[in-house]
Amino acid sequence: MREPDGGVEPDVDGVEQAVSTGLLPGWDEVEQHVGDALERYLPRTSGAVADYIPVLAAADPELFGIAVAEVSGALHSAGDAEAGFSIQSIAKAFVYAMVCDELGHDTVRERVGVNNTGLSFNSVIAIELNNGHPMNPMVNAGALATTALVPGATPAEQWERIRTRLSAFAGRQLELDGQVYHSEMLSNQRNKAIARLLESYGRIDRDPLEITDIYTRQCSLTVTARDIAVMGATLADGGVNPVTGVRVVSPQVCRDTLSVLAATGMYERSGEWLFEIGLPAKSGVSGGIVAIAPGKGAIGTFSPRLDSAGNSVRGQRATAYLSRTLGLNLFASAARPPRTESHR
Ligand code: GLN
């Protein structure tokens, strides 16, 4: 059944599906499409700014920024691509990647899981339905279990490790927004309850309240659309940040993370998203979305008005448009030119 607000509505009728050549189009063409995406969806004012975390309710709903980072290091942007916002759930993708890098594919798969729960990002019932297994690393339960796996002798060490590694993905030092952190700490009873529940099932070995604190910090890092595009492009580039040239994670970790994002990155709309847009992606409740085209680059968008699943309305449409015009959809192909006898 469609959600009342229409679910993932790409709004790209009449936009031709470019087919992937394995490369992004030339610089001018990417610039043009990024600018067109902004202009096309700027008039969209449906959706609502998240308000369950008080400080998020104060976000300017008119902001709209788009950035594309290529694996060559080239950057394109339009609108408010330099506006700061708290990374929120998008951090889950990168903390997951760092934990996979440090502990390996099998440990993380066993402890956290790789499947979609089909339920909202802060669902408690999903944990109960799965006998305490968080299942999905891209919703709060799975992310809390993932954060608990971050190596470190103390919570301060774990936090520093997260901040350092996420900064390496972005190619600059990311800072905590104290106002967002404090506002969320006063309103995160549900996340604390989820962490306690996971502890009761043996899925969190550390102090659940300390883990919730670190998780809340990781959600409160300030980023821009440009930052998340560069972070995504690092996953598109086999784990090397294309702007700084620094290796952040291994190619295998990128592959694992992107497959998890394809299945789970857009909460309970992940299947619909993949069907319409065809790219692994992660969204956050402050209005950011990062979508990754392996081997090519990433799109970062920011616009605070959300649909009922918590995904940015304009961001989804801009990403759909760019996936289509830049030829990024992983599932789009065209018939091969006529076969010659020898290759039949
Ligand atoms: N910090 C937010 C929370 O835990 C992140 C959720 C989100 O972005 N979907 O509720």
mmCIF file of C-alpha atoms in Angstrom, residues 154-322:
data_model
loop_
_atom_site.group_PDB
_atom_site.id
_atom_site.type_symbol
_atom_site.label_atom_id
_atom_site.label_comp_id
_atom_site.label_asym_id
_atom_site.label_seq_id
_atom_site.Cartn_x
_atom_site.Cartn_y
_atom_site.Cartn_z
ATOM 1 C CA THR A 154 36.873 4.043 27.053
ATOM 2 C CA PRO A 155 33.790 5.747 25.556
ATOM 3 C CA ALA A 156 35.976 8.822 24.932
ATOM 4 C CA GLU A 157 38.384 6.713 22.879
ATOM 5 C CA GLN A 158 35.535 5.145 20.914
ATOM 6 C CA TRP A 159 34.090 8.574 20.180
ATOM 7 C CA GLU A 160 37.440 10.003 19.100
ATOM 8 C CA ARG A 161 37.923 7.059 16.764
ATOM 9 C CA ILE A 162 34.530 7.633 15.143
ATOM 10 C CA ARG A 163 35.121 11.339 14.724
ATOM 11 C CA THR A 164 38.585 10.799 13.249
ATOM 12 C CA ARG A 165 37.424 8.150 10.792
ATOM 13 C CA LEU A 166 34.312 10.049 9.667
ATOM 14 C CA SER A 167 36.525 13.123 9.204
ATOM 15 C CA ALA A 168 38.828 11.061 6.959
ATOM 16 C CA PHE A 169 35.799 10.122 4.846
ATOM 17 C CA ALA A 170 34.905 13.820 4.551
ATOM 18 C CA GLY A 171 38.488 14.969 4.030
ATOM 19 C CA ARG A 172 38.237 17.593 6.759
ATOM 20 C CA GLN A 173 37.871 17.685 10.537
ATOM 21 C CA LEU A 174 34.196 17.285 11.408
ATOM 22 C CA GLU A 175 32.923 19.099 14.504
ATOM 23 C CA LEU A 176 30.188 18.192 16.948
ATOM 24 C CA ASP A 177 27.199 20.566 17.038
ATOM 25 C CA GLY A 178 26.748 20.936 20.788
ATOM 26 C CA GLN A 179 23.257 22.358 20.471
ATOM 27 C CA VAL A 180 22.024 19.375 18.446
ATOM 28 C CA TYR A 181 23.771 16.930 20.777
ATOM 29 C CA HIS A 182 22.238 18.445 23.925
ATOM 30 C CA SER A 183 18.780 18.727 22.383
ATOM 31 C CA GLU A 184 18.896 15.107 21.274
ATOM 32 C CA MET A 185 20.262 13.902 24.635
ATOM 33 C CA LEU A 186 17.188 15.432 26.301
ATOM 34 C CA SER A 187 14.804 13.684 23.904
ATOM 35 C CA ASN A 188 16.442 10.310 23.177
ATOM 36 C CA GLN A 189 14.654 8.148 25.758
ATOM 37 C CA ARG A 190 13.549 5.830 23.005
ATOM 38 C CA ASN A 191 17.112 5.202 21.805
ATOM 39 C CA LYS A 192 18.184 4.557 25.404
ATOM 40 C CA ALA A 193 15.359 2.027 25.706
ATOM 41 C CA ILE A 194 16.430 0.347 22.453
ATOM 42 C CA ALA A 195 20.023 0.108 23.722
ATOM 43 C CA ARG A 196 18.855 -1.417 27.038
ATOM 44 C CA LEU A 197 16.685 -3.907 25.164
ATOM 45 C CA LEU A 198 19.634 -4.915 22.975
ATOM 46 C CA GLU A 199 21.741 -5.328 26.118
ATOM 47 C CA SER A 200 19.099 -7.671 27.547
ATOM 48 C CA TYR A 201 19.478 -9.829 24.430
ATOM 49 C CA GLY A 202 23.275 -9.852 24.669
ATOM 50 C CA ARG A 203 23.683 -7.686 21.567
ATOM 51 C CA ILE A 204 25.475 -4.845 23.386
ATOM 52 C CA ASP A 205 28.387 -5.736 25.662
ATOM 53 C CA ARG A 206 29.170 -2.218 26.855
ATOM 54 C CA ASP A 207 27.176 0.227 28.995
ATOM 55 C CA PRO A 208 24.047 0.900 26.875
ATOM 56 C CA LEU A 209 23.718 4.494 28.078
ATOM 57 C CA GLU A 210 27.310 5.255 27.166
ATOM 58 C CA ILE A 211 26.734 3.698 23.745
ATOM 59 C CA THR A 212 23.614 5.848 23.276
ATOM 60 C CA ASP A 213 25.704 8.885 24.185
ATOM 61 C CA ILE A 214 28.350 8.044 21.548
ATOM 62 C CA TYR A 215 25.619 7.278 18.998
ATOM 63 C CA THR A 216 24.005 10.665 19.707
ATOM 64 C CA ARG A 217 27.363 12.369 19.242
ATOM 65 C CA GLN A 218 27.955 10.654 15.918
ATOM 66 C CA CYS A 219 24.501 11.884 14.772
ATOM 67 C CA SER A 220 25.395 15.443 15.846
ATOM 68 C CA LEU A 221 28.454 15.953 13.638
ATOM 69 C CA THR A 222 28.018 18.940 11.332
ATOM 70 C CA VAL A 223 28.338 18.262 7.610
ATOM 71 C CA THR A 224 27.350 19.893 4.320
ATOM 72 C CA ALA A 225 25.929 18.393 1.115
ATOM 73 C CA ARG A 226 29.434 18.658 -0.272
ATOM 74 C CA ASP A 227 30.876 16.719 2.699
ATOM 75 C CA ILE A 228 28.440 13.845 2.343
ATOM 76 C CA ALA A 229 29.094 13.728 -1.409
ATOM 77 C CA VAL A 230 32.844 13.361 -0.716
ATOM 78 C CA MET A 231 32.160 10.769 1.996
ATOM 79 C CA GLY A 232 30.015 8.809 -0.454
ATOM 80 C CA ALA A 233 32.563 9.195 -3.240
ATOM 81 C CA THR A 234 35.128 7.559 -0.934
ATOM 82 C CA LEU A 235 32.884 4.470 -0.861
ATOM 83 C CA ALA A 236 32.559 4.755 -4.669
ATOM 84 C CA ASP A 237 36.346 4.903 -5.032
ATOM 85 C CA GLY A 238 37.310 1.614 -3.388
ATOM 86 C CA GLY A 239 37.807 3.354 -0.027
ATOM 87 C CA VAL A 240 40.208 6.126 -1.116
ATOM 88 C CA ASN A 241 39.022 9.690 -0.517
ATOM 89 C CA PRO A 242 39.158 11.166 -4.048
ATOM 90 C CA VAL A 243 39.884 14.689 -2.792
ATOM 91 C CA THR A 244 42.648 13.948 -0.258
ATOM 92 C CA GLY A 245 43.949 10.714 -1.805
ATOM 93 C CA VAL A 246 43.930 9.070 1.656
ATOM 94 C CA ARG A 247 42.799 5.435 1.952
ATOM 95 C CA VAL A 248 40.032 5.285 4.568
ATOM 96 C CA VAL A 249 38.714 1.700 4.246
ATOM 97 C CA SER A 250 39.379 -1.318 2.014
ATOM 98 C CA PRO A 251 37.591 -2.004 -1.296
ATOM 99 C CA GLN A 252 35.869 -5.022 0.269
ATOM 100 C CA VAL A 253 34.433 -2.829 3.033
ATOM 101 C CA CYS A 254 33.042 -0.461 0.380
ATOM 102 C CA ARG A 255 31.368 -3.366 -1.375
ATOM 103 C CA ASP A 256 29.876 -4.685 1.880
ATOM 104 C CA THR A 257 28.668 -1.248 2.966
ATOM 105 C CA LEU A 258 27.098 -0.427 -0.396
ATOM 106 C CA SER A 259 25.226 -3.719 -0.533
ATOM 107 C CA VAL A 260 23.815 -3.036 2.945
ATOM 108 C CA LEU A 261 22.839 0.503 1.884
ATOM 109 C CA ALA A 262 21.046 -0.831 -1.199
ATOM 110 C CA ALA A 263 18.919 -3.125 0.975
ATOM 111 C CA THR A 264 18.378 -0.841 3.968
ATOM 112 C CA GLY A 265 19.610 2.748 3.512
ATOM 113 C CA MET A 266 16.217 4.395 2.973
ATOM 114 C CA TYR A 267 14.472 2.734 5.945
ATOM 115 C CA GLU A 268 11.243 0.915 5.038
ATOM 116 C CA ARG A 269 11.243 2.593 1.601
ATOM 117 C CA SER A 270 14.523 0.961 0.533
ATOM 118 C CA GLY A 271 12.906 -1.402 -1.987
ATOM 119 C CA GLU A 272 10.876 1.371 -3.524
ATOM 120 C CA TRP A 273 13.958 3.602 -3.657
ATOM 121 C CA LEU A 274 16.013 0.940 -5.420
ATOM 122 C CA PHE A 275 13.156 0.315 -7.845
ATOM 123 C CA GLU A 276 12.837 3.999 -8.758
ATOM 124 C CA ILE A 277 16.413 5.270 -8.417
ATOM 125 C CA GLY A 278 18.680 2.216 -8.538
ATOM 126 C CA LEU A 279 21.494 3.374 -6.236
ATOM 127 C CA PRO A 280 22.673 2.516 -2.709
ATOM 128 C CA ALA A 281 21.870 5.509 -0.511
ATOM 129 C CA LYS A 282 21.473 6.680 3.066
ATOM 130 C CA SER A 283 19.259 9.406 4.407
ATOM 131 C CA GLY A 284 19.104 11.276 7.693
ATOM 132 C CA VAL A 285 16.304 12.962 9.556
ATOM 133 C CA SER A 286 17.828 16.456 9.304
ATOM 134 C CA GLY A 287 17.295 16.272 5.524
ATOM 135 C CA GLY A 288 20.487 14.873 4.013
ATOM 136 C CA ILE A 289 20.718 12.037 1.487
ATOM 137 C CA VAL A 290 23.890 10.523 0.056
ATOM 138 C CA ALA A 291 23.608 8.214 -2.974
ATOM 139 C CA ILE A 292 26.612 6.318 -4.275
ATOM 140 C CA ALA A 293 27.438 5.231 -7.821
ATOM 141 C CA PRO A 294 30.272 2.671 -7.477
ATOM 142 C CA GLY A 295 33.289 3.541 -9.587
ATOM 143 C CA LYS A 296 31.864 6.950 -10.503
ATOM 144 C CA GLY A 297 31.084 9.158 -7.524
ATOM 145 C CA ALA A 298 28.327 10.224 -5.159
ATOM 146 C CA ILE A 299 25.467 12.687 -4.878
ATOM 147 C CA GLY A 300 24.900 14.605 -1.637
ATOM 148 C CA THR A 301 21.661 16.526 -1.159
ATOM 149 C CA PHE A 302 20.262 18.565 1.696
ATOM 150 C CA SER A 303 16.737 19.875 2.150
ATOM 151 C CA PRO A 304 14.990 19.613 5.536
ATOM 152 C CA ARG A 305 11.377 18.849 4.561
ATOM 153 C CA LEU A 306 10.750 15.099 4.946
ATOM 154 C CA ASP A 307 8.154 12.569 3.876
ATOM 155 C CA SER A 308 6.482 10.263 6.400
ATOM 156 C CA ALA A 309 9.392 7.762 6.354
ATOM 157 C CA GLY A 310 11.847 10.558 7.245
ATOM 158 C CA ASN A 311 13.410 10.987 3.789
ATOM 159 C CA SER A 312 13.931 14.465 2.290
ATOM 160 C CA VAL A 313 11.274 15.203 -0.330
ATOM 161 C CA ARG A 314 13.443 17.398 -2.562
ATOM 162 C CA GLY A 315 16.538 15.291 -1.961
ATOM 163 C CA GLN A 316 14.822 12.159 -3.232
ATOM 164 C CA ARG A 317 13.677 13.906 -6.372
ATOM 165 C CA ALA A 318 17.000 15.582 -7.102
ATOM 166 C CA THR A 319 18.788 12.244 -6.651
ATOM 167 C CA ALA A 320 16.279 10.486 -8.928
ATOM 168 C CA TYR A 321 16.834 13.146 -11.579
ATOM 169 C CA LEU A 322 20.617 12.912 -11.392
#
